[in-house]
Amino acid sequence: MSLPKTKHKYSLQQRLVLAFGILLILFLSLTGLVLDQAYKQSVEAAVEERLQLQIYALLGVAEPDFDGSFFVPDLEEARFNQLDSGLYAFILDENGHEVWRSSSSLNINLAQLNLLLLDIEPGLTVFGNAENELQGPMSYAAYGTYWANLDRIFNFVVMESVAPTEAEIREFQSSLWLWLGGLAVFLSLAQFMLLRWGMTPLKQLAGELTDIETGKKEQLGEDYPSELQALSQNMNMLIKSERQRQSRYRSTLGDLAHSLKTPLAVISGIVQQKKRVNKNDLADVAEQVERMNQIVSYQLGRAVQSDQKRVLASPVAVEPVIKKLGDALHKVYLDKQVNLVIQLETESFFYGEESDLTELLGNLMDNAFKYCNETVHVSAREEDRKLMINIEDDGSGVPEKQRHWVLERGARADTHHSGQGIGLAVALEIIGSYGGELKIASSALGGASMQVIISRN
Amino acid sequence: MRLLLVEDEDLLRAQLVKALEDGGYIVDSSQDGELGLFQASEFSYDAAIIDLGLPKLSGIDLIKAIREAGKVFPILILTARDKWTDKVEGLEAGADDYVVKPFQIEEIKARLNALLRRAAGFAKPVLEFAEISLDTSAKTLSVAGEEIELTAYEYKVLEYLMLHPGQVVSKMELTEHLYDQDYDRDSNVLEVFIRRLRQKLDPDETLKPIDTVRGQGYRFNVPPKNQA
């Protein structure tokens, strides 16, 4: 049972680590990108909303003169009044001429901003980015408005320096990736621990198998998780049946060797003690040879027969086996012209090896063909998970006194009376190995009735 | 009766050939399946004995090939495997009976006899035609209840004719099935056997059991008793 030393591409653990790792990286980077984008968008939207609000505030207080100049009282927003505060406001006329600017924007060079000729439909706001040498990149909002009493159009422009929002975004990004990185490390660690915990039963299984291999243990333990329990139980059964088979081989070999010694001793006695061998001695030798033959057949039959009734037992339909044997036996007993009647009430199945069923029924049906006058009945049915096969003939039957003796279990071939044959002994052995029983009775046909009953486990 | 024996064990083959020849059979033997198939298709046999474990072509395949070639002579399997699965496989392949090793030579002879008799359509070991009855297991002849001594060759000729009743059997066929290949095929010898058989079976010349069909051969023409 030593494990083959072939190198598999990846171990289970490697597979899981790799798959989970790739998934983790993909998931976290995507999450990061999405969050980053969403944050940027929300910040930009907030800037636009803020600028819009400032424009409305400006509109609310601005008063034009007849000559087109504007009077704007002190604005509530303090930053408009503080030079280079980062928040700036202008009012331009339809020709791009500046008509007013806030105190904060005294240092701004409007010519650099390309805002003078903005053609904005009244009532609409336009957003954009502009750059000035001194103040750097800025976001602006420009609103066009029609002054009916002057019959003129003015553009209200509010600008804000980008630097603070960009700093805000940068700060968000760095803390975002820091958290995601931390999460990746934590999840990786957790995954490693979970895998170790999840793989423990498999490691335990491998360890126990090694122990069984080296003889330190007899069986796998019982404490496996439900997913592995079927495996460990089947493994235990396999190990058990393998052990039983081994011990059966051993005992068969022992029985074989011992039981062959008696006839060998007889023959060796004849050869050694007699100077001249006569006809009677030859008959003795022939008898011993026949005995040895029976012993070998019986013990081989015992050793070869399977005991896998529960492990990997697959259903074998009984009918085809009976028919096959019937065809074969018709050929062998052609002279007798046996009338074979097969009666199957239900479709019956035998749970075990087909060769065992063939051997079992072969021996019993052979006896029926041999001892019948002209009729053999074979019937089979399944009831309460029990397979019942009845083989009857119209021969002289088995006398009641002999039935017990015939059925005696473990009757060894070398204790059989000559002429008894080993067929029944082999059949009994097979039935026994499946935990079944054989009943001998009188058949309504007049001869013997052999009933095989095997429960399905 | 000419038999084909296919067995790869030299000792066992020699033993069987000797025993069967002593029993009055003509035996051709081969030690592997391919040679066996060649012989089976080239020559005419009354029966074959085939071991299942053969080199080159397994016994089962050999039996299948013989049957596929349309040969109907009975086949007896020799096998060391006494599991029913193996027996059924052999019989399904086209064999007619089996003998499990080790065996008594007498058993082989008895099974062969039965196969030959059955192949000729007789259900019982005693062939009965009117007053004449030939016991194929004891190899004895009786006419009107009286036992009649036959030599081995006379018996062989009579058995072959009686196993093919009503059929014209040519001298050639008789020679092929009753004598070894190297036997001097002088047809006079056959005629002598036939004449002696006629005298023994029918001293008063009332029954005339064996016809001579001019230019073709002989025919056993007594109607079977009851049914064959």
Short mmCIF file of C-alpha atoms in Angstrom, two decimals, chain B residues 105-219:
data_model
loop_
_atom_site.label_atom_id
_atom_site.label_comp_id
_atom_site.label_asym_id
_atom_site.label_seq_id
_atom_site.Cartn_x
_atom_site.Cartn_y
_atom_site.Cartn_z
CA ILE B 105 -8.72 -42.14 -18.62
CA GLU B 106 -11.83 -44.32 -18.37
CA GLU B 107 -13.94 -41.21 -17.79
CA ILE B 108 -12.64 -39.58 -20.95
CA LYS B 109 -13.43 -42.72 -22.93
CA ALA B 110 -16.93 -42.91 -21.48
CA ARG B 111 -17.66 -39.26 -22.22
CA LEU B 112 -16.28 -39.59 -25.75
CA ASN B 113 -18.40 -42.63 -26.40
CA ALA B 114 -21.48 -40.81 -25.23
CA LEU B 115 -20.66 -37.78 -27.38
CA LEU B 116 -20.10 -39.89 -30.51
CA ARG B 117 -23.28 -41.82 -29.92
CA ARG B 118 -25.30 -38.66 -29.31
CA ALA B 119 -23.81 -37.01 -32.38
CA ALA B 120 -25.13 -39.96 -34.38
CA GLY B 121 -28.55 -39.39 -32.83
CA PHE B 122 -28.64 -42.21 -30.28
CA ALA B 123 -29.80 -41.44 -26.78
CA LYS B 124 -28.67 -44.67 -25.14
CA PRO B 125 -25.29 -46.39 -25.06
CA VAL B 126 -26.76 -49.55 -26.61
CA LEU B 127 -27.50 -49.28 -30.32
CA GLU B 128 -30.40 -51.56 -31.15
CA PHE B 129 -31.43 -52.57 -34.64
CA ALA B 130 -33.95 -55.42 -34.83
CA GLU B 131 -32.15 -58.41 -33.29
CA ILE B 132 -28.79 -56.73 -33.38
CA SER B 133 -27.64 -54.74 -30.38
CA LEU B 134 -24.25 -53.13 -30.00
CA ASP B 135 -23.22 -51.98 -26.55
CA THR B 136 -20.90 -49.03 -27.17
CA SER B 137 -19.71 -48.79 -23.58
CA ALA B 138 -18.93 -52.46 -23.09
CA LYS B 139 -17.96 -52.77 -26.77
CA THR B 140 -19.95 -55.98 -27.16
CA LEU B 141 -22.31 -57.28 -29.82
CA SER B 142 -25.28 -59.49 -29.34
CA VAL B 143 -27.62 -60.89 -31.95
CA ALA B 144 -30.96 -62.21 -30.73
CA GLY B 145 -29.68 -62.08 -27.17
CA GLU B 146 -26.61 -64.12 -27.93
CA GLU B 147 -23.24 -62.52 -27.45
CA ILE B 148 -20.95 -62.63 -30.43
CA GLU B 149 -17.19 -62.24 -30.29
CA LEU B 150 -15.72 -59.52 -32.52
CA THR B 151 -12.13 -58.56 -33.14
CA ALA B 152 -11.20 -54.95 -32.45
CA TYR B 153 -11.25 -54.02 -36.13
CA GLU B 154 -14.51 -55.81 -36.81
CA TYR B 155 -16.04 -53.90 -33.93
CA LYS B 156 -14.76 -50.58 -35.23
CA VAL B 157 -16.16 -51.17 -38.72
CA LEU B 158 -19.52 -52.26 -37.39
CA GLU B 159 -19.76 -49.40 -34.88
CA TYR B 160 -18.98 -46.84 -37.58
CA LEU B 161 -21.61 -48.29 -39.91
CA MET B 162 -24.20 -48.54 -37.15
CA LEU B 163 -23.56 -44.94 -36.07
CA HIS B 164 -24.38 -43.92 -39.65
CA PRO B 165 -27.43 -46.11 -40.31
CA GLY B 166 -29.05 -45.90 -43.73
CA GLN B 167 -26.14 -43.84 -45.08
CA VAL B 168 -23.75 -45.01 -47.72
CA VAL B 169 -20.27 -45.03 -46.19
CA SER B 170 -17.46 -45.13 -48.72
CA LYS B 171 -14.45 -47.37 -48.31
CA MET B 172 -12.36 -44.23 -48.34
CA GLU B 173 -14.34 -42.76 -45.42
CA LEU B 174 -14.13 -46.00 -43.48
CA THR B 175 -10.40 -46.17 -44.00
CA GLU B 176 -9.91 -42.57 -43.00
CA HIS B 177 -11.89 -42.85 -39.82
CA LEU B 178 -10.76 -46.28 -38.75
CA TYR B 179 -7.10 -46.52 -39.64
CA ASP B 180 -3.96 -44.58 -39.09
CA GLN B 181 -2.70 -42.50 -41.95
CA ASP B 182 0.26 -44.75 -42.58
CA TYR B 183 -1.90 -47.83 -42.73
CA ASP B 184 -1.76 -49.72 -46.00
CA ARG B 185 -5.04 -48.80 -47.60
CA ASP B 186 -5.67 -52.05 -49.36
CA SER B 187 -9.41 -52.20 -49.81
CA ASN B 188 -9.31 -55.99 -49.77
CA VAL B 189 -8.77 -55.89 -46.04
CA LEU B 190 -12.01 -53.96 -45.60
CA GLU B 191 -13.85 -56.40 -47.77
CA VAL B 192 -12.59 -59.22 -45.62
CA PHE B 193 -13.87 -57.49 -42.47
CA ILE B 194 -17.25 -56.84 -44.06
CA ARG B 195 -17.56 -60.46 -45.17
CA ARG B 196 -16.70 -61.72 -41.71
CA LEU B 197 -19.16 -59.29 -40.11
CA ARG B 198 -21.93 -60.48 -42.42
CA GLN B 199 -21.23 -64.06 -41.43
CA LYS B 200 -21.26 -63.27 -37.74
CA LEU B 201 -24.33 -61.03 -37.79
CA ASP B 202 -26.39 -63.06 -40.18
CA PRO B 203 -25.21 -66.64 -40.58
CA ASP B 204 -28.47 -67.70 -42.26
CA GLU B 205 -28.46 -64.78 -44.68
CA THR B 206 -32.01 -63.79 -43.74
CA LEU B 207 -31.38 -60.26 -42.41
CA LYS B 208 -28.68 -59.02 -44.81
CA PRO B 209 -27.71 -56.12 -42.52
CA ILE B 210 -24.91 -54.65 -44.66
CA ASP B 211 -25.54 -53.66 -48.28
CA THR B 212 -22.80 -53.22 -50.80
CA VAL B 213 -23.59 -50.19 -52.91
CA ARG B 214 -21.63 -50.85 -56.06
CA GLY B 215 -18.89 -48.38 -56.71
CA GLN B 216 -19.84 -46.29 -53.65
CA GLY B 217 -19.46 -48.23 -50.42
CA TYR B 218 -21.45 -49.94 -47.69
CA ARG B 219 -24.70 -49.26 -45.95
#
